Coordinates of C-alpha atoms (C1' of nucleotides) in Angstrom, one line a residue:
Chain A
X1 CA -153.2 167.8 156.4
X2 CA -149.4 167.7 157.6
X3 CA -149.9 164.2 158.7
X4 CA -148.2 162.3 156.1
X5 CA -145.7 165.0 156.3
X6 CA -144.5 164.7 159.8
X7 CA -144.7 161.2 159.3
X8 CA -142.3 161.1 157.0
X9 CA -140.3 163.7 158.7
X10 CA -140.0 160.9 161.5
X11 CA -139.1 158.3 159.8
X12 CA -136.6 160.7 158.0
X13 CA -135.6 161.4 161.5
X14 CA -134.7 158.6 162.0
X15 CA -133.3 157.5 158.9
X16 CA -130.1 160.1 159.9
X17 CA -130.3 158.9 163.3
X18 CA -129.4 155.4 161.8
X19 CA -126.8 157.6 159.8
X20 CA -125.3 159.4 162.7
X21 CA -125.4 156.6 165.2
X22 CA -123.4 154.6 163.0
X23 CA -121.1 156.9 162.1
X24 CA -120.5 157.4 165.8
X25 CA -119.6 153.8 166.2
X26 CA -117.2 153.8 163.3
X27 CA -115.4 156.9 165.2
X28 CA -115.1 154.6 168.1
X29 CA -114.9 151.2 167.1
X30 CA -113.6 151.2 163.6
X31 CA -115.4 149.9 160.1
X32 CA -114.6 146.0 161.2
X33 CA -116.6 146.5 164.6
X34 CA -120.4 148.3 162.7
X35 CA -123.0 146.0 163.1
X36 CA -126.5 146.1 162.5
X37 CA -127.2 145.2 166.0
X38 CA -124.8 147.6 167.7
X39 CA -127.0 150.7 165.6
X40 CA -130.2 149.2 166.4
X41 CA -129.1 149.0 170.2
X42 CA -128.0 152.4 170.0
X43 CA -130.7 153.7 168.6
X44 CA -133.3 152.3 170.7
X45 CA -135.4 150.1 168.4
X46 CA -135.2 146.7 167.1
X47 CA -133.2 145.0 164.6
X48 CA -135.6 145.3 161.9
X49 CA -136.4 149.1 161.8
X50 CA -133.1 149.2 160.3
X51 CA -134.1 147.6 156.8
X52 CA -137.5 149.7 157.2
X53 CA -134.4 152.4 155.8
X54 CA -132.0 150.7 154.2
X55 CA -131.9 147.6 152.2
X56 CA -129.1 146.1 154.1
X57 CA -125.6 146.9 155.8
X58 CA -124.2 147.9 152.2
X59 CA -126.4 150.1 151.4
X60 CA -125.5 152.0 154.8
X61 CA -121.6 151.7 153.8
X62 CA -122.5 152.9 150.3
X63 CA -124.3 156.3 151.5
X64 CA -120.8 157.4 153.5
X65 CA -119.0 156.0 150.3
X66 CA -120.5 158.9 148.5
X67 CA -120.7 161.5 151.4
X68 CA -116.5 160.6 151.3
X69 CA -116.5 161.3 147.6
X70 CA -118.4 164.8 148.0
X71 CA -116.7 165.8 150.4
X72 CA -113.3 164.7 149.0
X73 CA -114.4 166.7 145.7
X74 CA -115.0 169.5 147.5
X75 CA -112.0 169.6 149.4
X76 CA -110.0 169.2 146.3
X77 CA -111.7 171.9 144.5
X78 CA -110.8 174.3 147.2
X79 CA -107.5 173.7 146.9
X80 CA -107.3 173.8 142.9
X81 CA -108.6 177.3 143.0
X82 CA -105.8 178.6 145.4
X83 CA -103.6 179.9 142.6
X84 CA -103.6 179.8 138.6
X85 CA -100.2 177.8 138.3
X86 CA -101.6 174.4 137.5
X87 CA -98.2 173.3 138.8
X88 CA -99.3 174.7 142.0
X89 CA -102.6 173.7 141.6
X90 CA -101.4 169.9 141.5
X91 CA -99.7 170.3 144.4
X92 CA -102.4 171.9 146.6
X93 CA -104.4 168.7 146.2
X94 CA -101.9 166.4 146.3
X95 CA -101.9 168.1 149.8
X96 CA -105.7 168.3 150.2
X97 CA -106.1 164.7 149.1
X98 CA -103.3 164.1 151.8
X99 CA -104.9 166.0 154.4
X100 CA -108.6 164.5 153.7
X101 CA -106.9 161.1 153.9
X102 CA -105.5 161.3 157.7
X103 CA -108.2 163.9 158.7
X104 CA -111.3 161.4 157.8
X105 CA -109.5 158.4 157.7
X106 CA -112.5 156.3 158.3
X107 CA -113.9 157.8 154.7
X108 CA -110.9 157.4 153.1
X109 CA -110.7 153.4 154.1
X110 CA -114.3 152.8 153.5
X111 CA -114.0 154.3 150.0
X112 CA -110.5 153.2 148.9
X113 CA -111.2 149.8 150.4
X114 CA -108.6 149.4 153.3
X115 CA -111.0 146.8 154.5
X116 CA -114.6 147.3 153.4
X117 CA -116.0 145.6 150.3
X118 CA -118.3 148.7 149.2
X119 CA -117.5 151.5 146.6
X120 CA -116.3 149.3 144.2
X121 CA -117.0 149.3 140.2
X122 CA -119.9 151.1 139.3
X123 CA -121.2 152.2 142.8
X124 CA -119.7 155.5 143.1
X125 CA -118.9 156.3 139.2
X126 CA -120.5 159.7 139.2
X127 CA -119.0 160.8 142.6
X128 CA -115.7 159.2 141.4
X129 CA -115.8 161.6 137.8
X130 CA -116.3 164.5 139.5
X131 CA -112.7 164.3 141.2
X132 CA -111.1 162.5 138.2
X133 CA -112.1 166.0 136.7
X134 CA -110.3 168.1 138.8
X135 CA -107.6 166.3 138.9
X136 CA -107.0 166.1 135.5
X137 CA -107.0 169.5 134.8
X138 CA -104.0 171.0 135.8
X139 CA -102.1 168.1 134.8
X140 CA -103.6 168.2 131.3
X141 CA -102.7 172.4 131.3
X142 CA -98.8 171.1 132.9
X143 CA -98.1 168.8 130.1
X144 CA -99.4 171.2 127.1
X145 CA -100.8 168.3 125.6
X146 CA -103.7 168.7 123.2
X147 CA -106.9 170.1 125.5
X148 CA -108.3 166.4 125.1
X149 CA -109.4 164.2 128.0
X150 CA -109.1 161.2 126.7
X151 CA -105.5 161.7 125.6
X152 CA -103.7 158.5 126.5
X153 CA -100.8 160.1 128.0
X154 CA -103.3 162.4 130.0
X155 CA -105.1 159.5 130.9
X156 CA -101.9 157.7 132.0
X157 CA -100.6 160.4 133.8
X158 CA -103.9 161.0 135.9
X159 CA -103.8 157.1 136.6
X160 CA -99.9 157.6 137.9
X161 CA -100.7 160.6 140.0
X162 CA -103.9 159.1 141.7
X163 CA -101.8 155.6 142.1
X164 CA -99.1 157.3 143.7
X165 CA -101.1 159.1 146.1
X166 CA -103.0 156.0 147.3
X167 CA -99.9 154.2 147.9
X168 CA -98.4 156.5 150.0
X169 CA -101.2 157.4 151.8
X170 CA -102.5 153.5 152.3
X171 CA -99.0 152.4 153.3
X172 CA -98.5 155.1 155.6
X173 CA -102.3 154.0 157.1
X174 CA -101.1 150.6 157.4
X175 CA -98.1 151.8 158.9
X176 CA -95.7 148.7 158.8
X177 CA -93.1 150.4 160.9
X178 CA -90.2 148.6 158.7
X179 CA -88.9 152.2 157.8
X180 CA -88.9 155.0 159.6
X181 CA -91.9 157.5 159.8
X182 CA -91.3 159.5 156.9
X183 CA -94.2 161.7 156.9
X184 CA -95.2 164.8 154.1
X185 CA -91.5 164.7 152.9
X186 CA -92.1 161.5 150.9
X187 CA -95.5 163.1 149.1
X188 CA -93.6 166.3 148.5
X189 CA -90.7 164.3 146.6
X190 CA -93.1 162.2 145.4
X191 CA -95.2 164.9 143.8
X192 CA -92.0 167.1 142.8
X193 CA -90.7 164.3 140.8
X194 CA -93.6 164.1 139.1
X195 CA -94.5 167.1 137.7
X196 CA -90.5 167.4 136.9
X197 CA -92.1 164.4 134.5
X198 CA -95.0 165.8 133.5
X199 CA -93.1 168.5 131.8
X200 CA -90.4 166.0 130.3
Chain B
X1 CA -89.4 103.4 169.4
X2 CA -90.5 105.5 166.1
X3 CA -93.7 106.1 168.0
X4 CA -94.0 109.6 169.0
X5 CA -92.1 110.3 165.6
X6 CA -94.9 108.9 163.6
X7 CA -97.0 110.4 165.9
X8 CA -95.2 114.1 165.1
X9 CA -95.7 113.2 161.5
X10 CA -99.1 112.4 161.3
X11 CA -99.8 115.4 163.0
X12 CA -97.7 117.6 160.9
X13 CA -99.9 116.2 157.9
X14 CA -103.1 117.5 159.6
X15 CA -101.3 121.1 159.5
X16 CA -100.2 120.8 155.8
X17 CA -103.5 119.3 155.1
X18 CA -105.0 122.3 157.5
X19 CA -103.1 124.6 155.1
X20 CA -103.8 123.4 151.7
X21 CA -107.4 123.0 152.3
X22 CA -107.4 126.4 153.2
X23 CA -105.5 127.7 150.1
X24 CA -107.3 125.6 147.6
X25 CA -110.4 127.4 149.3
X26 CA -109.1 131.0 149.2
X27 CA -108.1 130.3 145.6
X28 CA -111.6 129.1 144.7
X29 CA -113.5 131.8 147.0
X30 CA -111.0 134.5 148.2
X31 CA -110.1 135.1 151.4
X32 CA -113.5 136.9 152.8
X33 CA -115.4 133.2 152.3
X34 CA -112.5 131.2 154.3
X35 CA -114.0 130.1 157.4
X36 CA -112.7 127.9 159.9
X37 CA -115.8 125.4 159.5
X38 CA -115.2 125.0 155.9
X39 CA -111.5 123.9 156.4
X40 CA -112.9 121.8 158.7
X41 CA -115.4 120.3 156.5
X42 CA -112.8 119.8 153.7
X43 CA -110.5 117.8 155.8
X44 CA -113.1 115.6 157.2
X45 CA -112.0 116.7 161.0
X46 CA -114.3 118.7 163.4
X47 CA -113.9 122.0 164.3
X48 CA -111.8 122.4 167.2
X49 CA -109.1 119.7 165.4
X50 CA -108.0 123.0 163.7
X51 CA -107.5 124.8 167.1
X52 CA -105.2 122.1 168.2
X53 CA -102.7 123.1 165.4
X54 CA -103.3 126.8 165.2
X55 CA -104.2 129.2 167.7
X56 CA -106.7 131.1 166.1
X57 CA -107.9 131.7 162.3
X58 CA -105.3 134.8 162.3
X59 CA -102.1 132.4 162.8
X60 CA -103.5 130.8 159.5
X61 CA -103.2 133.5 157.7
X62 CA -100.3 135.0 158.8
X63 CA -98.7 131.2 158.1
X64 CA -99.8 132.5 154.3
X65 CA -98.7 135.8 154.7
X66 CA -95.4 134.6 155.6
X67 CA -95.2 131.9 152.7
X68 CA -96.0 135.1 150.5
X69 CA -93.1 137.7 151.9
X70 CA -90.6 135.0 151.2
X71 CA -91.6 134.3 147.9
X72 CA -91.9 137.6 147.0
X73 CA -88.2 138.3 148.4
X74 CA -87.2 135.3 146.1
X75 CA -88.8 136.8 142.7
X76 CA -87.5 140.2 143.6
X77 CA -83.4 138.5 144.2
X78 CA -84.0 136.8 140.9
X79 CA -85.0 139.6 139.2
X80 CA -82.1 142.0 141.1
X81 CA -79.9 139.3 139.6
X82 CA -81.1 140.2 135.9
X83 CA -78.5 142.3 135.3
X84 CA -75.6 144.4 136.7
X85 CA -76.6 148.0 135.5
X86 CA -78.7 149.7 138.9
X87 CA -81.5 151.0 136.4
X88 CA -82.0 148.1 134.7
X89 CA -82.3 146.1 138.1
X90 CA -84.9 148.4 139.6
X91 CA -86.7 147.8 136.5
X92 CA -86.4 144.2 136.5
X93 CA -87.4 144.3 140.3
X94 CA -90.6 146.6 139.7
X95 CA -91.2 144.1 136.7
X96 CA -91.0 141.0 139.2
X97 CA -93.1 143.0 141.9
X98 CA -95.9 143.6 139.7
X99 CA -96.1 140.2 138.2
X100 CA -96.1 138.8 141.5
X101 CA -98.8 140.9 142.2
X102 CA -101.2 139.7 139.8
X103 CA -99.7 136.0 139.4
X104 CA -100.0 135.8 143.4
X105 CA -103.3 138.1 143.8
X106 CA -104.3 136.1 147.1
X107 CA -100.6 136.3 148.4
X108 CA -101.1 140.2 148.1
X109 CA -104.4 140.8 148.7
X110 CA -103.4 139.2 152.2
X111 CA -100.1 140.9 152.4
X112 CA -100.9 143.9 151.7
X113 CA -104.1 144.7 153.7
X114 CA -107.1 144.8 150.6
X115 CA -110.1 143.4 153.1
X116 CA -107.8 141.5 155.7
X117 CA -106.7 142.3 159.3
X118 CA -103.3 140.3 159.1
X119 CA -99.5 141.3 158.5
X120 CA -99.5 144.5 160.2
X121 CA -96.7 146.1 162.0
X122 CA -94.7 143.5 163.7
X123 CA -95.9 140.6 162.1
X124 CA -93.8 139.9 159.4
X125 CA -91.2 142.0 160.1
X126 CA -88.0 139.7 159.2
X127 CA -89.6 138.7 156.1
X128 CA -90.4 142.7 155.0
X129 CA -87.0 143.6 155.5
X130 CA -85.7 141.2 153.5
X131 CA -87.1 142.6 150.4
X132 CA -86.4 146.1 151.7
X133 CA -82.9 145.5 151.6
X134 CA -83.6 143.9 147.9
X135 CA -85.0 147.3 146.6
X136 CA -83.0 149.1 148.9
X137 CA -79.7 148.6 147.0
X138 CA -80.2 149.9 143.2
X139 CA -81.7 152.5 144.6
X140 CA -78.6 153.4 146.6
X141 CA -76.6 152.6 143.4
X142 CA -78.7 155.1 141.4
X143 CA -78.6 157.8 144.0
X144 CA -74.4 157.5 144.2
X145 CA -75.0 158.9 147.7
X146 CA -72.9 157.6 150.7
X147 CA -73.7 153.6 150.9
X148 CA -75.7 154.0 154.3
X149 CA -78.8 152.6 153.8
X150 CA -79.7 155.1 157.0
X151 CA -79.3 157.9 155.0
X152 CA -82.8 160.6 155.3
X153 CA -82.9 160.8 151.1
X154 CA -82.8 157.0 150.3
X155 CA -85.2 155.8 152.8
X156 CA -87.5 158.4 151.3
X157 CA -86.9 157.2 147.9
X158 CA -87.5 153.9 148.6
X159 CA -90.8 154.3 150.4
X160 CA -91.7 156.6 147.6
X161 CA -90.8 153.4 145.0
X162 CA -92.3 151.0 147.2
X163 CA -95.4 153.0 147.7
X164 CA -95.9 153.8 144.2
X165 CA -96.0 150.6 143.0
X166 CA -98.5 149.9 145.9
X167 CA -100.8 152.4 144.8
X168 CA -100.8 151.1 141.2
X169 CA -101.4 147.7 141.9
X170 CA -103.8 148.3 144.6
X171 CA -105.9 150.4 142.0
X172 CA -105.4 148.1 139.4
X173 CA -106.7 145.3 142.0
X174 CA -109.8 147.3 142.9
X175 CA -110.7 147.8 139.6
X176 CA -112.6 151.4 139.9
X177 CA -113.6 151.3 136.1
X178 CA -113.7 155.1 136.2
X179 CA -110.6 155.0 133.9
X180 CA -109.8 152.8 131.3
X181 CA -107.4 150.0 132.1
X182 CA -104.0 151.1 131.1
X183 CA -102.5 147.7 131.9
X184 CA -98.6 148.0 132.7
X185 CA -97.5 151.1 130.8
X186 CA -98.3 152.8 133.4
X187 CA -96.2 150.8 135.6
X188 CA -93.1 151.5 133.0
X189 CA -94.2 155.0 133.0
X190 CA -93.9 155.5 137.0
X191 CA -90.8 153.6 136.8
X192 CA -88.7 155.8 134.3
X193 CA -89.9 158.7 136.3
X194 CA -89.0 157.8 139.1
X195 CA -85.3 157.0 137.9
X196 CA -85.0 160.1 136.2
X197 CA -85.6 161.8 139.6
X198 CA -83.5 159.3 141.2
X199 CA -80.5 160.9 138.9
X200 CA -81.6 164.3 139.6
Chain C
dC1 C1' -167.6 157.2 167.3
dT2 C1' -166.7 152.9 165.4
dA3 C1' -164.8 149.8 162.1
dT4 C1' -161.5 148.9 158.7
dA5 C1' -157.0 149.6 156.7
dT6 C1' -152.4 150.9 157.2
dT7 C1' -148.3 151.6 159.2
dT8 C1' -144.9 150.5 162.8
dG9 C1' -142.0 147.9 165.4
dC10 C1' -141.4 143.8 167.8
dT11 C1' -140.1 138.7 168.9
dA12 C1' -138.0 134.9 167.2
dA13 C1' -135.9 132.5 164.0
dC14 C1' -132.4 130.9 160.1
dG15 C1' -128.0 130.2 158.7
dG16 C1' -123.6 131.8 159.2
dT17 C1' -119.1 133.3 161.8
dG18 C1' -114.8 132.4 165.5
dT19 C1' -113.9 130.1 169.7
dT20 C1' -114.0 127.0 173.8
dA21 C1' -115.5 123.7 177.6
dG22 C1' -116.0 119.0 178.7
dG23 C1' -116.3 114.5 177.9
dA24 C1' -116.1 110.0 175.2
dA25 C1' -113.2 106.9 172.7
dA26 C1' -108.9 105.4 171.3
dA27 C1' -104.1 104.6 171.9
dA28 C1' -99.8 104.1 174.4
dT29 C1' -97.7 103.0 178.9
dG30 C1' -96.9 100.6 183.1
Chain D
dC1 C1' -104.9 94.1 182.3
dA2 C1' -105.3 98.7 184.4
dT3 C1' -103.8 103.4 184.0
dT4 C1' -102.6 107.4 181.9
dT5 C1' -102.3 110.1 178.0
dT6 C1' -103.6 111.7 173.6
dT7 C1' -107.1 112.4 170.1
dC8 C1' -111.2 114.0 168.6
dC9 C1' -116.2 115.1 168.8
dT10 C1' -120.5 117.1 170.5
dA11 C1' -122.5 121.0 172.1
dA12 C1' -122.5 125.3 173.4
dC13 C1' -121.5 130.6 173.7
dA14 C1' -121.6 135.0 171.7
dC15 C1' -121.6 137.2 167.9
dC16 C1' -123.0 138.4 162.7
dG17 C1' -126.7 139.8 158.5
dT18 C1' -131.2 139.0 157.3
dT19 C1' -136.2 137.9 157.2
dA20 C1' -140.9 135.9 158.4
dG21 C1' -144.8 136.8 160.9
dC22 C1' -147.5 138.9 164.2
dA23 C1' -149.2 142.4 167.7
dA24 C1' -150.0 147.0 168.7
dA25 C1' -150.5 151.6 167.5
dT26 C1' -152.1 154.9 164.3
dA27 C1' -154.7 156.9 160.5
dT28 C1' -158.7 156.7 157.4
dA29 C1' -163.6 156.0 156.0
dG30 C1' -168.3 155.4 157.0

DNA sequence: CTATATTTGCTAACGGTGTTAGGAAAAATG
DNA sequence: CATTTTTCCTAACACCGTTAGCAAATATAG
């Protein structure tokens, strides 16, 4: 008896049609503009079949959150395996994190908080690790450091690389026209300079 | 007749009072909870009191935005004025920058875009440039290029500096709790890089 | 095939938000 | 004292997230 089965194929059905639909509005309208109301109109059903699905409106921001993060690990990976010089491994995902950043810019806001409160603390750790990971690996092989993680200076370095990334890219998002569009040139120099420090 | 001055006056109070209300609120509940209503209630006036001194809840904030610029501009000349060597005053100023950061977390929170629409592109331009033109100069002492703060290379360093400090913050603010807090070393870690690469 | 149980999806509400229209009361002006 | 101006409030509009409660449709059991 498939009964139960396609039942819950429905109502997975329309689970992603929640999914999709919002995500369509967030394309149009920006993160500010989702409501519950405007996905429920959308969608064609009531207010209420929504939390038949999801518990509220976070837990709708929160699923993207980690759809951003897999996606984002997986673009970064990519790039990391594009040569064996961890020197240019670091810098094809300074420029996939880059690219991901102004090619889904409505991930990378919703999960580095440009405006949403979701993805914070302990929401997203294990989709979080995964790109600490690759991240840290070519700086770790750069610096010849002892093969340990949880090195200090490794640590610190990771934290300055990802820091430095997310300013650039969320100040160039903001875009406070004071100074001049400066474009990849200031993440090139930026990453340049530091792996000129990674090595001392 | 002192009339229509004391008039003037008592309704300048009702702004400050508009004001302070507000900020005692945003210090108690952060800027996400501050609704018009509340001020409203604090001040023992009715709602659309507030309407006949601002235009909208935005011109509130970017009344605090403003107040924040210009107090940032002020810690960041202080600092500048630390000392005469160009290193030691970048340092000084990145110092200040980061302090304010965390001594004025509501000022930058609103400033610089973590959760609020306000401050964006033409805003607050006068008081942005100020403290551009703050940074701007060790920077162009460092470099010893030509002293046109035009020049391609120095703009790009100081959005790289500006950014940079940015993304630290910002990441510090957000608290991701993937890595462990490396309070300001990292800070004086991205600084000395980035003055090393500043000498070539 | 009918009766019961379950699931589904709705209306309507609660309490909150920013914003504004319109009118009553108070104050200043002639 | 009458008139005009200013001050300030009530009440509403249109949104928001969220939930209680109920009606209709569906599936299950006898």
């Amino acid at each position: 008896m498939g009964i139960t089965e396609r039942r819950l194929r429905q109502k997975e059905e329309i689970r992603s049609n929640i999914l999709a639909t919002a995500w369509k509005l967030v394309l149009e309208e920006g993160w500010q503009s989702l409501s519950i109301r405007k996905i429920a109109d959308a969608i064609e059903y009531s207010v209420p079949v929504i939390y038949d699905h999801f518990e509220n409106k976070e837990a709708i921001l929160l699923e993207f959150g980690k759809q951003g993060f897999e996606l984002l690990a997986k673009k970064l990976q990519q790039a990391s395996r594009k040569s064996k010089d961890p020197a240019e491994q670091l810098k094809a995902i300074a420029d996939a994190y880059w690219n991901f950043a102004f090619q889904h810019k409505e991930y990378y806001q919703l999960m580095f908080g440009l405006g949403i409160a979701c993805c914070e603390a302990d929401k997203c750790i294990a989709e979080k690790s995964a790109f600490r990971d690759i991240v840290m690996s070519p700086i770790i092989a750069i610096t010849k450091s002892e093969n340990d993680p949880r090195n200090v200076n490794v640590c610190l370095k990771y934290h300055t690389f990802w820091s430095v990334m997310h300013g650039l890219i969320s100040i160039k998002l903001m875009n406070t026209s004071v100074e001049p569009d400066l474009n990849k040139m200031v993440l090139d120099d930026a990453i340049e300079g530091f792996i000129k420090n990674l090595r001392q």
